[in-house]
Short mmCIF file of C-alpha atoms in Angstrom, two decimals:
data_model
loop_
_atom_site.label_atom_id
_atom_site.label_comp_id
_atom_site.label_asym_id
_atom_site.label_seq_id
_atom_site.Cartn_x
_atom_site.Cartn_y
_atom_site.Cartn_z
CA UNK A 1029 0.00 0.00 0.00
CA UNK A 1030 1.26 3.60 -0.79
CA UNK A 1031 0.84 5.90 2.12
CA UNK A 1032 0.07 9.31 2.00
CA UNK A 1033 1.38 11.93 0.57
CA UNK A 1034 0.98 15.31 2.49
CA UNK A 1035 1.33 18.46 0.45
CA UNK A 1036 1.48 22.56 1.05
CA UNK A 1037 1.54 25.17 -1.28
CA UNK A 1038 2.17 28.77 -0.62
CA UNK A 1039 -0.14 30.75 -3.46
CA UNK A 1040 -0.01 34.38 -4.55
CA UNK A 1041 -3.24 34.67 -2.66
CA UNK A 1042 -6.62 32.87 -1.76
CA UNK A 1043 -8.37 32.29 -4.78
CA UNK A 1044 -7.71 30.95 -8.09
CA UNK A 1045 -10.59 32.05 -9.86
CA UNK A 1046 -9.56 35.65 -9.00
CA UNK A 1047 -6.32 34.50 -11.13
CA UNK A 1048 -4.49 33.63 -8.22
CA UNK A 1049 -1.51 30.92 -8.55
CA UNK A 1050 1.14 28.22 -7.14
CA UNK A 1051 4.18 29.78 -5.82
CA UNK A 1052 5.82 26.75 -3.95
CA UNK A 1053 4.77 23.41 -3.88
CA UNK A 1054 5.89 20.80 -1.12
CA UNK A 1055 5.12 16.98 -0.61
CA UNK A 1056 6.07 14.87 2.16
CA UNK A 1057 5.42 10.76 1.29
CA UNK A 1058 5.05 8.74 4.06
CA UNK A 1059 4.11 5.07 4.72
CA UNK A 1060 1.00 4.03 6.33
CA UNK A 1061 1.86 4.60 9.83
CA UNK A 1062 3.01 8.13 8.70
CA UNK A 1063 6.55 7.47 8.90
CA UNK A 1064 8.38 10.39 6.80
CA UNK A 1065 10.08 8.01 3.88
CA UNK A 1066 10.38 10.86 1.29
CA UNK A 1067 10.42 14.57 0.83
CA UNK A 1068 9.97 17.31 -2.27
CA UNK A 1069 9.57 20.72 -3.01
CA UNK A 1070 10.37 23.37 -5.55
CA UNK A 1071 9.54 26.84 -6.46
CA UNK A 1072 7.08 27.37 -9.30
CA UNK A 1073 6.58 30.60 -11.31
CA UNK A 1074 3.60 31.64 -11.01
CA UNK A 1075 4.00 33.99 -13.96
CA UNK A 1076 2.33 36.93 -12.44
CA UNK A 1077 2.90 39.09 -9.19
CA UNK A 1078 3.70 37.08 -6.18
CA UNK A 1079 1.32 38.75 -4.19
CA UNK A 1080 1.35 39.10 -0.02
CA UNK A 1081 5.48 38.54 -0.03
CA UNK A 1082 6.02 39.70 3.94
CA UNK A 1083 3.77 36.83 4.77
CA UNK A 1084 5.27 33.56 2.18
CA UNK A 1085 8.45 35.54 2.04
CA UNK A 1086 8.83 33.81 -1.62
CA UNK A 1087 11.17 36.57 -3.88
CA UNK A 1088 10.87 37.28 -7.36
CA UNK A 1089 14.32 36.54 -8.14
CA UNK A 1090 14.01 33.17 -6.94
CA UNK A 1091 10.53 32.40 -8.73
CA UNK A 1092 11.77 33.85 -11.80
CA UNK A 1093 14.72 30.46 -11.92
CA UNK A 1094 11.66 28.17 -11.44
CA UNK A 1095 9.75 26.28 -13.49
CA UNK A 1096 6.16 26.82 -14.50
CA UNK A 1097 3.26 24.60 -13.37
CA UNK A 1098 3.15 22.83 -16.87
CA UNK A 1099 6.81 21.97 -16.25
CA UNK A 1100 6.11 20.76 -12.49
CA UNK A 1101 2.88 18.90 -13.03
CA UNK A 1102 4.76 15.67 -14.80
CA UNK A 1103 6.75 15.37 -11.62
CA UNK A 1104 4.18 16.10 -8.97
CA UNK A 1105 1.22 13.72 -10.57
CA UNK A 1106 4.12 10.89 -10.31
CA UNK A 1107 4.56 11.78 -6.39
CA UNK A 1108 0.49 11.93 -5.58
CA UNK A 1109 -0.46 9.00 -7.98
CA UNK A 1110 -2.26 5.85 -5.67
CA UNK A 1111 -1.53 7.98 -2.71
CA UNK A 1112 -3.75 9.58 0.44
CA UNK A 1113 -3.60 12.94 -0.38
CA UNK A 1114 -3.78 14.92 3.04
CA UNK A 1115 -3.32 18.73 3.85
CA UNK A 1116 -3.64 21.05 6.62
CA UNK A 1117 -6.90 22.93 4.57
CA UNK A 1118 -7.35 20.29 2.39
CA UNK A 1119 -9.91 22.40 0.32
CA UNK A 1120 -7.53 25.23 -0.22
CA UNK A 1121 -4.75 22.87 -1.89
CA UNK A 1122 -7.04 20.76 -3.87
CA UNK A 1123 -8.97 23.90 -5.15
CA UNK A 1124 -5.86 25.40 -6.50
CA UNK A 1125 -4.11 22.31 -7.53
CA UNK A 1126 -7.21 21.67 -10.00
CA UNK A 1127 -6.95 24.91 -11.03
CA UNK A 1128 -3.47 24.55 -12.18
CA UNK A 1129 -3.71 20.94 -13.59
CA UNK A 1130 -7.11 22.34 -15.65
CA UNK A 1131 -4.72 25.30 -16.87
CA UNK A 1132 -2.25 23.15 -18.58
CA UNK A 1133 -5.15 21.05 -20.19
CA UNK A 1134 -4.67 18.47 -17.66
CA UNK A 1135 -8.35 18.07 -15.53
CA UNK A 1136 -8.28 15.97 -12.48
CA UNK A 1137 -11.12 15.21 -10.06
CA UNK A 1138 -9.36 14.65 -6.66
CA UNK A 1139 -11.98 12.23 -4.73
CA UNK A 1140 -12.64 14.26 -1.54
CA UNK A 1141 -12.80 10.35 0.14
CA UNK A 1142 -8.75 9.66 -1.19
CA UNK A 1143 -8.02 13.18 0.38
CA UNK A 1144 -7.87 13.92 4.12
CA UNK A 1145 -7.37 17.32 6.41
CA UNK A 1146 -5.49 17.33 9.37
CA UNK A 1147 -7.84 20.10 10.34
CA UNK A 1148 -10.93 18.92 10.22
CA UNK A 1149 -9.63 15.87 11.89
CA UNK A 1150 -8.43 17.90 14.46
CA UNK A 1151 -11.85 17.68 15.79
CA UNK A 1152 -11.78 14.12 16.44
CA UNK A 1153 -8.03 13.76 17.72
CA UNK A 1154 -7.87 16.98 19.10
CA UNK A 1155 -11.04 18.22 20.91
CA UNK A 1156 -11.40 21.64 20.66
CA UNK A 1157 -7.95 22.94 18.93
CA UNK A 1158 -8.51 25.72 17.28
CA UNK A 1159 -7.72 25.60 13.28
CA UNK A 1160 -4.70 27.19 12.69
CA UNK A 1161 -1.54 24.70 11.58
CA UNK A 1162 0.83 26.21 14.23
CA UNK A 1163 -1.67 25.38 17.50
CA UNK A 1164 -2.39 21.94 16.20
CA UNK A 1165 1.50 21.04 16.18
CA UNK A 1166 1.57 22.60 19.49
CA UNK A 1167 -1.56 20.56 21.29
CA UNK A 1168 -0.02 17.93 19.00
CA UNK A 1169 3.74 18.44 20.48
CA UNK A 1170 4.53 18.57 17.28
CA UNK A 1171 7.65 20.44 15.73
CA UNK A 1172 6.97 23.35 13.66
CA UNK A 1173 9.61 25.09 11.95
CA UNK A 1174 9.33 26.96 8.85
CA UNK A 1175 5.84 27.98 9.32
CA UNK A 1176 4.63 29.64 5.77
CA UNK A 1177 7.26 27.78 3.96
CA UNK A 1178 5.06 24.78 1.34
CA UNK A 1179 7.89 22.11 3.18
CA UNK A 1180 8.36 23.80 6.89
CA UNK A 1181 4.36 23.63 6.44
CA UNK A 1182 4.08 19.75 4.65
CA UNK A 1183 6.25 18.51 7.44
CA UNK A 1184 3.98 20.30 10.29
CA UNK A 1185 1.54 18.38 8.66
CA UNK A 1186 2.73 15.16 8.09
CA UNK A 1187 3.87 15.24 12.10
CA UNK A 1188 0.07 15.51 12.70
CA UNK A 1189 -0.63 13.26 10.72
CA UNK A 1190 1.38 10.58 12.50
CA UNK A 1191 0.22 11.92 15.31
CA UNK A 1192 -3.14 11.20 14.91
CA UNK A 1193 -2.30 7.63 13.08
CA UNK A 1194 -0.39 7.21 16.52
CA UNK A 1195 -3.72 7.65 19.01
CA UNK A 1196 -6.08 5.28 16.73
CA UNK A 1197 -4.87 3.71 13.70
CA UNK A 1198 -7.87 1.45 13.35
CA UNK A 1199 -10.64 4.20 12.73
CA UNK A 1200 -12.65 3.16 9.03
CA UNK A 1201 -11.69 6.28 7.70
CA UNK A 1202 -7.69 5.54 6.93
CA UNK A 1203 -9.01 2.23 5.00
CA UNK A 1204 -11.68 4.11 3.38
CA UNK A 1205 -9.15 6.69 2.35
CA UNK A 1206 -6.98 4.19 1.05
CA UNK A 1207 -9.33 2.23 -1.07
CA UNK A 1208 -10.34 5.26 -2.86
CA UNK A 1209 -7.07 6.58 -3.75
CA UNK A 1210 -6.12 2.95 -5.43
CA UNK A 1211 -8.93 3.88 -7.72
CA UNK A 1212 -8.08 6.99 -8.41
CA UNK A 1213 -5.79 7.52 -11.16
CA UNK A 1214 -3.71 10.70 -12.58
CA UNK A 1215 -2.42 11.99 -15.80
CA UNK A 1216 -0.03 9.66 -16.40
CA UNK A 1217 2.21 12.04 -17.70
CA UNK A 1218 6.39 11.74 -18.74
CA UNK A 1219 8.85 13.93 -15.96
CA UNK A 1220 10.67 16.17 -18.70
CA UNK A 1221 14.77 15.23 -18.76
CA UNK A 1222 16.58 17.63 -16.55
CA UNK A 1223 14.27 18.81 -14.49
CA UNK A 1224 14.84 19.84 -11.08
CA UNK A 1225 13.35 21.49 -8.12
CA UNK A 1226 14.48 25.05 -7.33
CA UNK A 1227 14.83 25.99 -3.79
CA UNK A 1228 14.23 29.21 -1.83
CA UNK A 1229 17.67 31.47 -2.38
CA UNK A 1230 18.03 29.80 -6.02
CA UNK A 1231 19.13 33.82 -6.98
CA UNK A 1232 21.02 33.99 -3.68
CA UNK A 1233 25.12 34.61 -5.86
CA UNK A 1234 27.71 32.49 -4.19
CA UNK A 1235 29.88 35.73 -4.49
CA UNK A 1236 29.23 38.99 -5.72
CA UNK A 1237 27.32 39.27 -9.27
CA UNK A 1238 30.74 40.26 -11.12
CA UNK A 1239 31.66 36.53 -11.03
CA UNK A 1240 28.95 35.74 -14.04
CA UNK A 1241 31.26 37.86 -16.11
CA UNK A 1242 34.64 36.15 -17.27
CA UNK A 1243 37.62 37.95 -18.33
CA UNK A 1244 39.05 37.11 -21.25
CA UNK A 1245 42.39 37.48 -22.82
CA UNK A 1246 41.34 39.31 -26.11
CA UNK A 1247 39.69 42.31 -24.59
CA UNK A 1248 41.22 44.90 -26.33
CA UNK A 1249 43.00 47.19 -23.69
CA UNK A 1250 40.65 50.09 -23.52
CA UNK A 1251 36.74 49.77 -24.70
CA UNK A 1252 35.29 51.67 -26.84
CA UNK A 1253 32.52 52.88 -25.62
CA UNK A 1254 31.02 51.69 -22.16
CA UNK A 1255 28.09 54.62 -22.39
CA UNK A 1256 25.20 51.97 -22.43
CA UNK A 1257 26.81 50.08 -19.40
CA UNK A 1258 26.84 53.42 -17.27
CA UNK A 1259 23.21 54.44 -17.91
CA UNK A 1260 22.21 51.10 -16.93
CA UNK A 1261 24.15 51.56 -13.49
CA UNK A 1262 22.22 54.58 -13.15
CA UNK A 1263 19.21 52.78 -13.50
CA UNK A 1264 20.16 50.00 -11.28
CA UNK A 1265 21.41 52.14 -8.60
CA UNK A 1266 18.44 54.29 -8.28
CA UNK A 1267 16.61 52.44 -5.23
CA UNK A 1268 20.44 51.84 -4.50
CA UNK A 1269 19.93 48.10 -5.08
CA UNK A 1270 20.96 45.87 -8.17
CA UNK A 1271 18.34 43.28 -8.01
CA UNK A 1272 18.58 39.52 -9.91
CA UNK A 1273 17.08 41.33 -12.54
CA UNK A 1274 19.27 44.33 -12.86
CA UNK A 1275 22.94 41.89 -12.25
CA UNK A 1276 21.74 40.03 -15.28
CA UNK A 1277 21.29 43.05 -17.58
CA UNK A 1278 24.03 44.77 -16.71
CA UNK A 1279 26.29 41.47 -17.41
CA UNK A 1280 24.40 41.02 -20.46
CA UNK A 1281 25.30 44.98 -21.14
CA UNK A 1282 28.90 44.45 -20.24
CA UNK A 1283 29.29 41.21 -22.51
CA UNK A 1284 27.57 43.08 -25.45
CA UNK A 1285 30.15 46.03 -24.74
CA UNK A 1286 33.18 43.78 -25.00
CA UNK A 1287 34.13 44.83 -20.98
CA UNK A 1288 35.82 42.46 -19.21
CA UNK A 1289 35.68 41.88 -15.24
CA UNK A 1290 38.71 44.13 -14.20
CA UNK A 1291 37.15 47.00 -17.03
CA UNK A 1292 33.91 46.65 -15.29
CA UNK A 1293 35.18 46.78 -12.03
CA UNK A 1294 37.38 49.58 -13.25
CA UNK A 1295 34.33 51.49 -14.10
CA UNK A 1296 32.87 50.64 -10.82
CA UNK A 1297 35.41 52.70 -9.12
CA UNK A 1298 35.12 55.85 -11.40
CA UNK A 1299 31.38 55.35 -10.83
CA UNK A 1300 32.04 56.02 -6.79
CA UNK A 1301 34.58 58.73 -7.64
CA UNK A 1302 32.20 60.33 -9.46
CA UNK A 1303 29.53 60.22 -6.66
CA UNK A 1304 32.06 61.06 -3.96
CA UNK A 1305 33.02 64.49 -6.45
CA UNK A 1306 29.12 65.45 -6.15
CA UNK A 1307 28.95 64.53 -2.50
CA UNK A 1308 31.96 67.19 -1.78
CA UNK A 1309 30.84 70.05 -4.50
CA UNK A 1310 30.31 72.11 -0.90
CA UNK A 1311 33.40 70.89 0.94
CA UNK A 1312 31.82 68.69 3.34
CA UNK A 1313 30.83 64.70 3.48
CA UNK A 1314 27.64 64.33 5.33
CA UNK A 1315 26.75 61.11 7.04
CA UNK A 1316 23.92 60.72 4.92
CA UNK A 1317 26.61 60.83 2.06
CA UNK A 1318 29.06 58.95 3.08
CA UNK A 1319 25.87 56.30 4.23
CA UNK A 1320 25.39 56.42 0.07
CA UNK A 1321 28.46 55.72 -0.81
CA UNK A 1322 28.98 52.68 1.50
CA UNK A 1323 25.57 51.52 -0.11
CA UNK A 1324 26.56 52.22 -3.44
CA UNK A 1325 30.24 50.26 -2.95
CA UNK A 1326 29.41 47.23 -1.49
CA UNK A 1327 26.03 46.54 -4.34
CA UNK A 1328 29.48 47.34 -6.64
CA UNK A 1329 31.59 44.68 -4.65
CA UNK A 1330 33.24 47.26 -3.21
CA UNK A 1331 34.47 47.89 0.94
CA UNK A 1332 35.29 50.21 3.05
CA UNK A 1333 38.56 51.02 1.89
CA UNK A 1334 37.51 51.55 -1.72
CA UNK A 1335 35.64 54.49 0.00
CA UNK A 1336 38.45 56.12 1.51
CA UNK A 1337 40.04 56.06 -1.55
CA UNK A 1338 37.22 57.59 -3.71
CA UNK A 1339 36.70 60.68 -1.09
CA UNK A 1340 40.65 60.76 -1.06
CA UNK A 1341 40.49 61.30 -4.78
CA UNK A 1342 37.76 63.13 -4.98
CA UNK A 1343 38.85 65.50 -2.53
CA UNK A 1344 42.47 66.06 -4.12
CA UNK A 1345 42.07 64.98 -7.96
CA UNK A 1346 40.19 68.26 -10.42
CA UNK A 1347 36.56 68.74 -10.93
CA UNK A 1348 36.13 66.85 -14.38
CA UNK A 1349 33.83 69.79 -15.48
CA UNK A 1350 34.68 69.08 -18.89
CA UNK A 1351 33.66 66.09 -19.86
CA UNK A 1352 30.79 65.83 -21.57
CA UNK A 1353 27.27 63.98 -20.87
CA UNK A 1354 28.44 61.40 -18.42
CA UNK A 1355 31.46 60.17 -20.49
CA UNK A 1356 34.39 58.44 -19.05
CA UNK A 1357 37.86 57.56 -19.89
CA UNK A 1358 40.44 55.01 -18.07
CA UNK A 1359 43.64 56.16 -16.02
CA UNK A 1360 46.13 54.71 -14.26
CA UNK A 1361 46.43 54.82 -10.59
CA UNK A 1362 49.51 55.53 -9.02
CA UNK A 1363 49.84 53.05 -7.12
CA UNK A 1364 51.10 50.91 -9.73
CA UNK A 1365 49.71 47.79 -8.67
CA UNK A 1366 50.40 44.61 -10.84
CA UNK A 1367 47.43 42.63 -12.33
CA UNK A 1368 47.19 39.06 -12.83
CA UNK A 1369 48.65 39.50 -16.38
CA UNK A 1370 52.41 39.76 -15.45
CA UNK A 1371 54.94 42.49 -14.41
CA UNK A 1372 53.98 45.24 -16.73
CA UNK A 1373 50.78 46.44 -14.93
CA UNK A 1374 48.76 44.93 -16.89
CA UNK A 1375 45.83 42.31 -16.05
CA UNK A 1376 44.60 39.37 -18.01
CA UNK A 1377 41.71 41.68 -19.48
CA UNK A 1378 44.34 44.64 -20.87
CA UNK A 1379 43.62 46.97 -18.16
CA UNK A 1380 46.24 48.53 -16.14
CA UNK A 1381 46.29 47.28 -12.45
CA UNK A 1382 44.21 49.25 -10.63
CA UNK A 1383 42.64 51.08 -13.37
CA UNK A 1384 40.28 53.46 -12.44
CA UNK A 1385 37.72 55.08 -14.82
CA UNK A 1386 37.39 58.63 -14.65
CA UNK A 1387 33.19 58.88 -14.84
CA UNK A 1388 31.74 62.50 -15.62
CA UNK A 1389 29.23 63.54 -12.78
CA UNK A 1390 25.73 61.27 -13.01
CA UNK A 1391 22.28 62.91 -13.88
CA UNK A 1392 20.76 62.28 -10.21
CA UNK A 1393 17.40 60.79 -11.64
CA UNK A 1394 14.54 62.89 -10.81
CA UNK A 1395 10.41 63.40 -11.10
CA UNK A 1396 8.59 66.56 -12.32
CA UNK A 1397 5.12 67.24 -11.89
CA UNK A 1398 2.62 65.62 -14.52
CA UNK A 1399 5.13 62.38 -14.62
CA UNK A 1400 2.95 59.09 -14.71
CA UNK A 1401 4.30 56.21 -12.07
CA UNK A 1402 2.73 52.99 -11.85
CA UNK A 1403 2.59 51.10 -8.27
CA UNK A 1404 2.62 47.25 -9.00
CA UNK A 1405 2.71 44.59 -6.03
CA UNK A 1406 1.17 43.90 -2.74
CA UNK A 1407 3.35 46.83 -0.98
CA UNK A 1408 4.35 47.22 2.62
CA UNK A 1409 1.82 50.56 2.92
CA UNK A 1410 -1.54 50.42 1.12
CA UNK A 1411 -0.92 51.53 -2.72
CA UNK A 1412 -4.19 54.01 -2.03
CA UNK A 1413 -1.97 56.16 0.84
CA UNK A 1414 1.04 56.08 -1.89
CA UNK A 1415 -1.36 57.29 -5.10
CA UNK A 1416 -2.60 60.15 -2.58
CA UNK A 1417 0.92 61.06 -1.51
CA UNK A 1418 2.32 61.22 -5.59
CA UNK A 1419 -0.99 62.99 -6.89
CA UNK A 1420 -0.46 65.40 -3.65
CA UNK A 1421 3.51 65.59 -4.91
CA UNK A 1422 2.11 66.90 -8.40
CA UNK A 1423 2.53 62.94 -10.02
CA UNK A 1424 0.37 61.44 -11.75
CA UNK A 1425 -0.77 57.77 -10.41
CA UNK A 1426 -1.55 55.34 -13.36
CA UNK A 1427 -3.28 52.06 -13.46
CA UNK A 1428 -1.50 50.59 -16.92
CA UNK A 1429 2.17 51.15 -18.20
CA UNK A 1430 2.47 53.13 -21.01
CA UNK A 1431 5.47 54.43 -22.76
CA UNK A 1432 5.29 57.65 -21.34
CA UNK A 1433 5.73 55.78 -17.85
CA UNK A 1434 8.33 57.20 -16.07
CA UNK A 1435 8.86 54.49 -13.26
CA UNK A 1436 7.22 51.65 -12.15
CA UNK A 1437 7.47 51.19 -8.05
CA UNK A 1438 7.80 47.73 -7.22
CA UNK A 1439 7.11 45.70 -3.54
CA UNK A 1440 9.51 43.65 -5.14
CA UNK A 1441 12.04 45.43 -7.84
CA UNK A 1442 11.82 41.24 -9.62
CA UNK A 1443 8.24 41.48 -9.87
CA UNK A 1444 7.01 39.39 -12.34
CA UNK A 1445 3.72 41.50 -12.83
CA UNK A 1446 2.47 42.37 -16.26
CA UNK A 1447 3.67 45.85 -15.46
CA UNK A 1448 6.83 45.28 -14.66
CA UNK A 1449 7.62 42.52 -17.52
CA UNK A 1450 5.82 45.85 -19.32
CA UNK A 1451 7.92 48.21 -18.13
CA UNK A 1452 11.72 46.28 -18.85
CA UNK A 1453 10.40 45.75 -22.37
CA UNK A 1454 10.17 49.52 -22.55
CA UNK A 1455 13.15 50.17 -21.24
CA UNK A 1456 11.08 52.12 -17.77
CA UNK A 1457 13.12 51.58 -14.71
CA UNK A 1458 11.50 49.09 -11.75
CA UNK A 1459 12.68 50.00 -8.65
CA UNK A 1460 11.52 49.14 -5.29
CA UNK A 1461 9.19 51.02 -2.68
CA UNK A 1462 11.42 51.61 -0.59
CA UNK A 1463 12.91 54.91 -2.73
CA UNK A 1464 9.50 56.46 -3.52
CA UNK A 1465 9.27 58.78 -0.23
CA UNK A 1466 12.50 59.82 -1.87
CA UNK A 1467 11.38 60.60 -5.37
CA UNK A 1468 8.21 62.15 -4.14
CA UNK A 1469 10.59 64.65 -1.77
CA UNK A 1470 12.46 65.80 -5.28
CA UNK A 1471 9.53 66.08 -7.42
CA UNK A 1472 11.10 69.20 -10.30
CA UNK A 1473 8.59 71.48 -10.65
CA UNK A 1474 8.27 70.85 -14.47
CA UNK A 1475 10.56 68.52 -17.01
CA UNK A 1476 13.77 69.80 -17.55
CA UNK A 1477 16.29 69.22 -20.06
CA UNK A 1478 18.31 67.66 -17.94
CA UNK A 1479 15.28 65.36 -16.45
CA UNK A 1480 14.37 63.95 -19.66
CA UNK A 1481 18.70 63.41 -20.96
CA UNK A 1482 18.42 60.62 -18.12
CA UNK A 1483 16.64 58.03 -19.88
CA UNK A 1484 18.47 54.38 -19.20
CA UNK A 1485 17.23 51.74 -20.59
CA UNK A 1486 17.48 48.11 -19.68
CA UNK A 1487 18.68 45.02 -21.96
CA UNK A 1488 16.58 44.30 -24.79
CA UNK A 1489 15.05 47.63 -25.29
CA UNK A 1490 15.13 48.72 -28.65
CA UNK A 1491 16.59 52.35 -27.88
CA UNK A 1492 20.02 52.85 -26.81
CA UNK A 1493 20.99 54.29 -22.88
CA UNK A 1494 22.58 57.56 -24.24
CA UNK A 1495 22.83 58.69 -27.77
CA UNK A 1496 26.26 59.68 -27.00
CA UNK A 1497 29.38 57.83 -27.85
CA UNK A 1498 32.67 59.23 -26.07
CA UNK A 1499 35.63 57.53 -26.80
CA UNK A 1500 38.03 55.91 -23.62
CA UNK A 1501 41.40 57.67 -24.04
CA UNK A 1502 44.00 56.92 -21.32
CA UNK A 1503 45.60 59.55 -19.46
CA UNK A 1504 48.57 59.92 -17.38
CA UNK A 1505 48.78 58.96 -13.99
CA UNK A 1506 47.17 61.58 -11.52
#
């Protein structure tokens, strides 16, 4: 005889007729006693927003490396076929898990006899608990960690289960369960080659995001242009956090640019020098600035030190007044350091150890009154307080993205909403809540030249970052 196989899933929210979907999906197989002999779970992208995030804590950036529901149903009808299904809110699971086998052309009719729920049962093997998941375990002295997690809760589950198997295995209602789920049969469908389940943290890098780009031998020594890369930073940088999202365009950017590691991280470094030359225009560093440019360096891969010397610089180097629209060129530092490449100060990428690019001042990206934003995601304030705060701030609040869109505001800058997929297609920055009190403080009274020159776009979209192209020439060492 099979066993059961308790499952969880953590949805986008509670219904899936109001387009709701699967955003985790956990089983836990155990024998008839309800002894734990197996164990499964994976992500699934949901394709859509991912809904209440500060309560299933599921990112973006993770759900956006898993598979869809047409990929995971093969491998999940496999794990629940001639079992006991049981849940904690057995309704809930088996309403959305029709759902999403209907959506993929693949209708099942899970008997409500082969499927059991822990708490309704609770009622017979634990008079008087109260619903909820977490109590049960507790009256149950069962362990409950991971609460709001599809496996933390499948385990939780399959301890009651066990539980209650433990204080009267003989009741009619385990063999009736049983005998229905042998008759019950499901799509009996092939597990695609290479699948495999993807975990929470999937888009978690093992070290910083430069390590996706290689450096390679036949990078010529200085790029030619690196203009599309640094309006992208700018972009990136404006909630002052490169999501998945942004680490993977602006690799893409770099590869399409011919920039190698050490000429991207060169660029880095001008990048903070050119923040640190803004931050001292009036002598002083406050500790709001020098707050930025700690954030700023270390979503670079930068420390503490790399500060000190960008202030240092900065402080003693000219005002690069001169250069025109956010150009940049390379120069040596005079330090002299020796790269990788050998004993002539030059690394395996053709870039003189520690090279740092010279970056013209950044457009500071700004609002004027009459901009459209679009709010996209369940956020951590309601999105009605927010519209009244941006129409109060001159904005204008809109329900669709169009291409006159000036920023989408994300509860999660990965969002996998219509907008946002909407908004990286045109090019429209994403950025995350957390920097709208910000934009709405700097609203410009009206567009300005200047406001409407800073228009990055992201990978794919069909217009360039800047129109300008400015040359890399190297110059002397400070």
């Amino acid at each position: 005889m099979p066993g059961f196989a308790v499952i969880d899933l953590e949805t986008t929210g509670f219904s899936p007729r109001q387009h709701d979907r699967i955003a985790e999906v956990a089983v836990v197989l155990t024998d008839t006693a309800g002894r734990v002999q197996d164990e499964w779970c994976t992500l699934v992208n949901p394709e859509r927003d991912l809904g209440p995030q500060h309560v299933h804590g599921i990112s973006a950036a993770d759900v956006s490396l898993a598979p869809t529901f047409a990929v995971v149903a093969p491998h999940l009808a496999r794990l629940l076929e001639g079992r006991v299904i049981v849940a904690h809110n057995a309704s809930f699971d088996t309403r959305f898990l029709r759902a999403e086998f209907g959506r993929v052309g693949l209708p099942v009719g899970i008997d409500p006899l082969a499927c059991l729920c822990t708490m309704r049962l609770a009622g017979t093997f634990l008079p008087s608990a109260p619903r909820g998941l977490a109590i049960c375990c507790e009256l149950a002295g069962v362990v409950h960690d991971g609460a709001h997690s599809a496996l933390g809760d499948a385990r939780a589950t399959a301890g009651l289960l066990e539980h209650y198997l433990g204080l009267d295995d003989a009741d009619p209602l385990w063999a009736q369960a049983h005998e229905a789920s042998a008759t019950h049969s499901w799509p009996g469908l092939a597990v695609p080659d290479g699948f495999s389940p993807v975990l929470r943290g999937a888009s978690r890098p093992t070290g910083h995001w430069l390590s996706g780009l290689s450096d390679r031998l036949d990078r010529v020594p200085f790029p030619v242009e690196a203009d599309d890369y640094l309006a992208l930073l700018d972009l990136a940088l404006l909630d002052r956090y490169v999501s998945f999202t942004e680490r993977g365009a602006l690799l893409a950017a770099a590869e399409e640019a011919g920039l190698g590691r050490a000429q991207v991280e060169s660029l880095h470094r001008g990048y903070l020098d050119a923040l640190a030359r803004v931050a001292l225009e009036d002598g002083m560093l406050s500790d709001a600035e020098v707050a930025d440019l700690h954030e700023v360096a270390g979503q670079l891969g930068m420390d503490a030190d790399d500060v000190a010397a960008a202030v240092e610089r900065a402080a003693s180097g000219p005002v690069l007044a001169t250069l025109p629209d956010g150009g940049a060129y390379l120069r040596a530092e005079a330090s002299g350091a020796v790269g990788p490449g050998g004993d002539d100060g030059v690394d395996g990428a053709g870039v003189p150890g520690g090279a740092v690019a010279t970056v013209a001042a950044r457009p500071r990206f700004a609002l004027a009154r009459g901009d459209e934003i679009v709010l996209t995601g369940a956020m951590t304030r309601p999105r009605e307080d927010w519209e009244r705060e941006a129409r109060a701030a001159g904005l204008s609040p809109w329900p669709n993205v169009t291409k006159r869109t000036r920023v989408v505001i994300a509860a999660d800058p990965d969002s996998l909403s219509g907008k946002a997929r909407t908004a990286r297609r045109y090019g429209i920055p994403v950025v995350s809540e957390n920097v709208l009190e910000e934009l709405l403080g700097r609203v410009r009274p009206s567009a300005s030249p200047r406001n409407q020159d800073f228009a990055p776009r992201i990978a794919g979209s069909p217009t360039k970052a800047h129109n300008c192209r400015l040359p890399y020439t190297p110059s002397s060492p400070p």
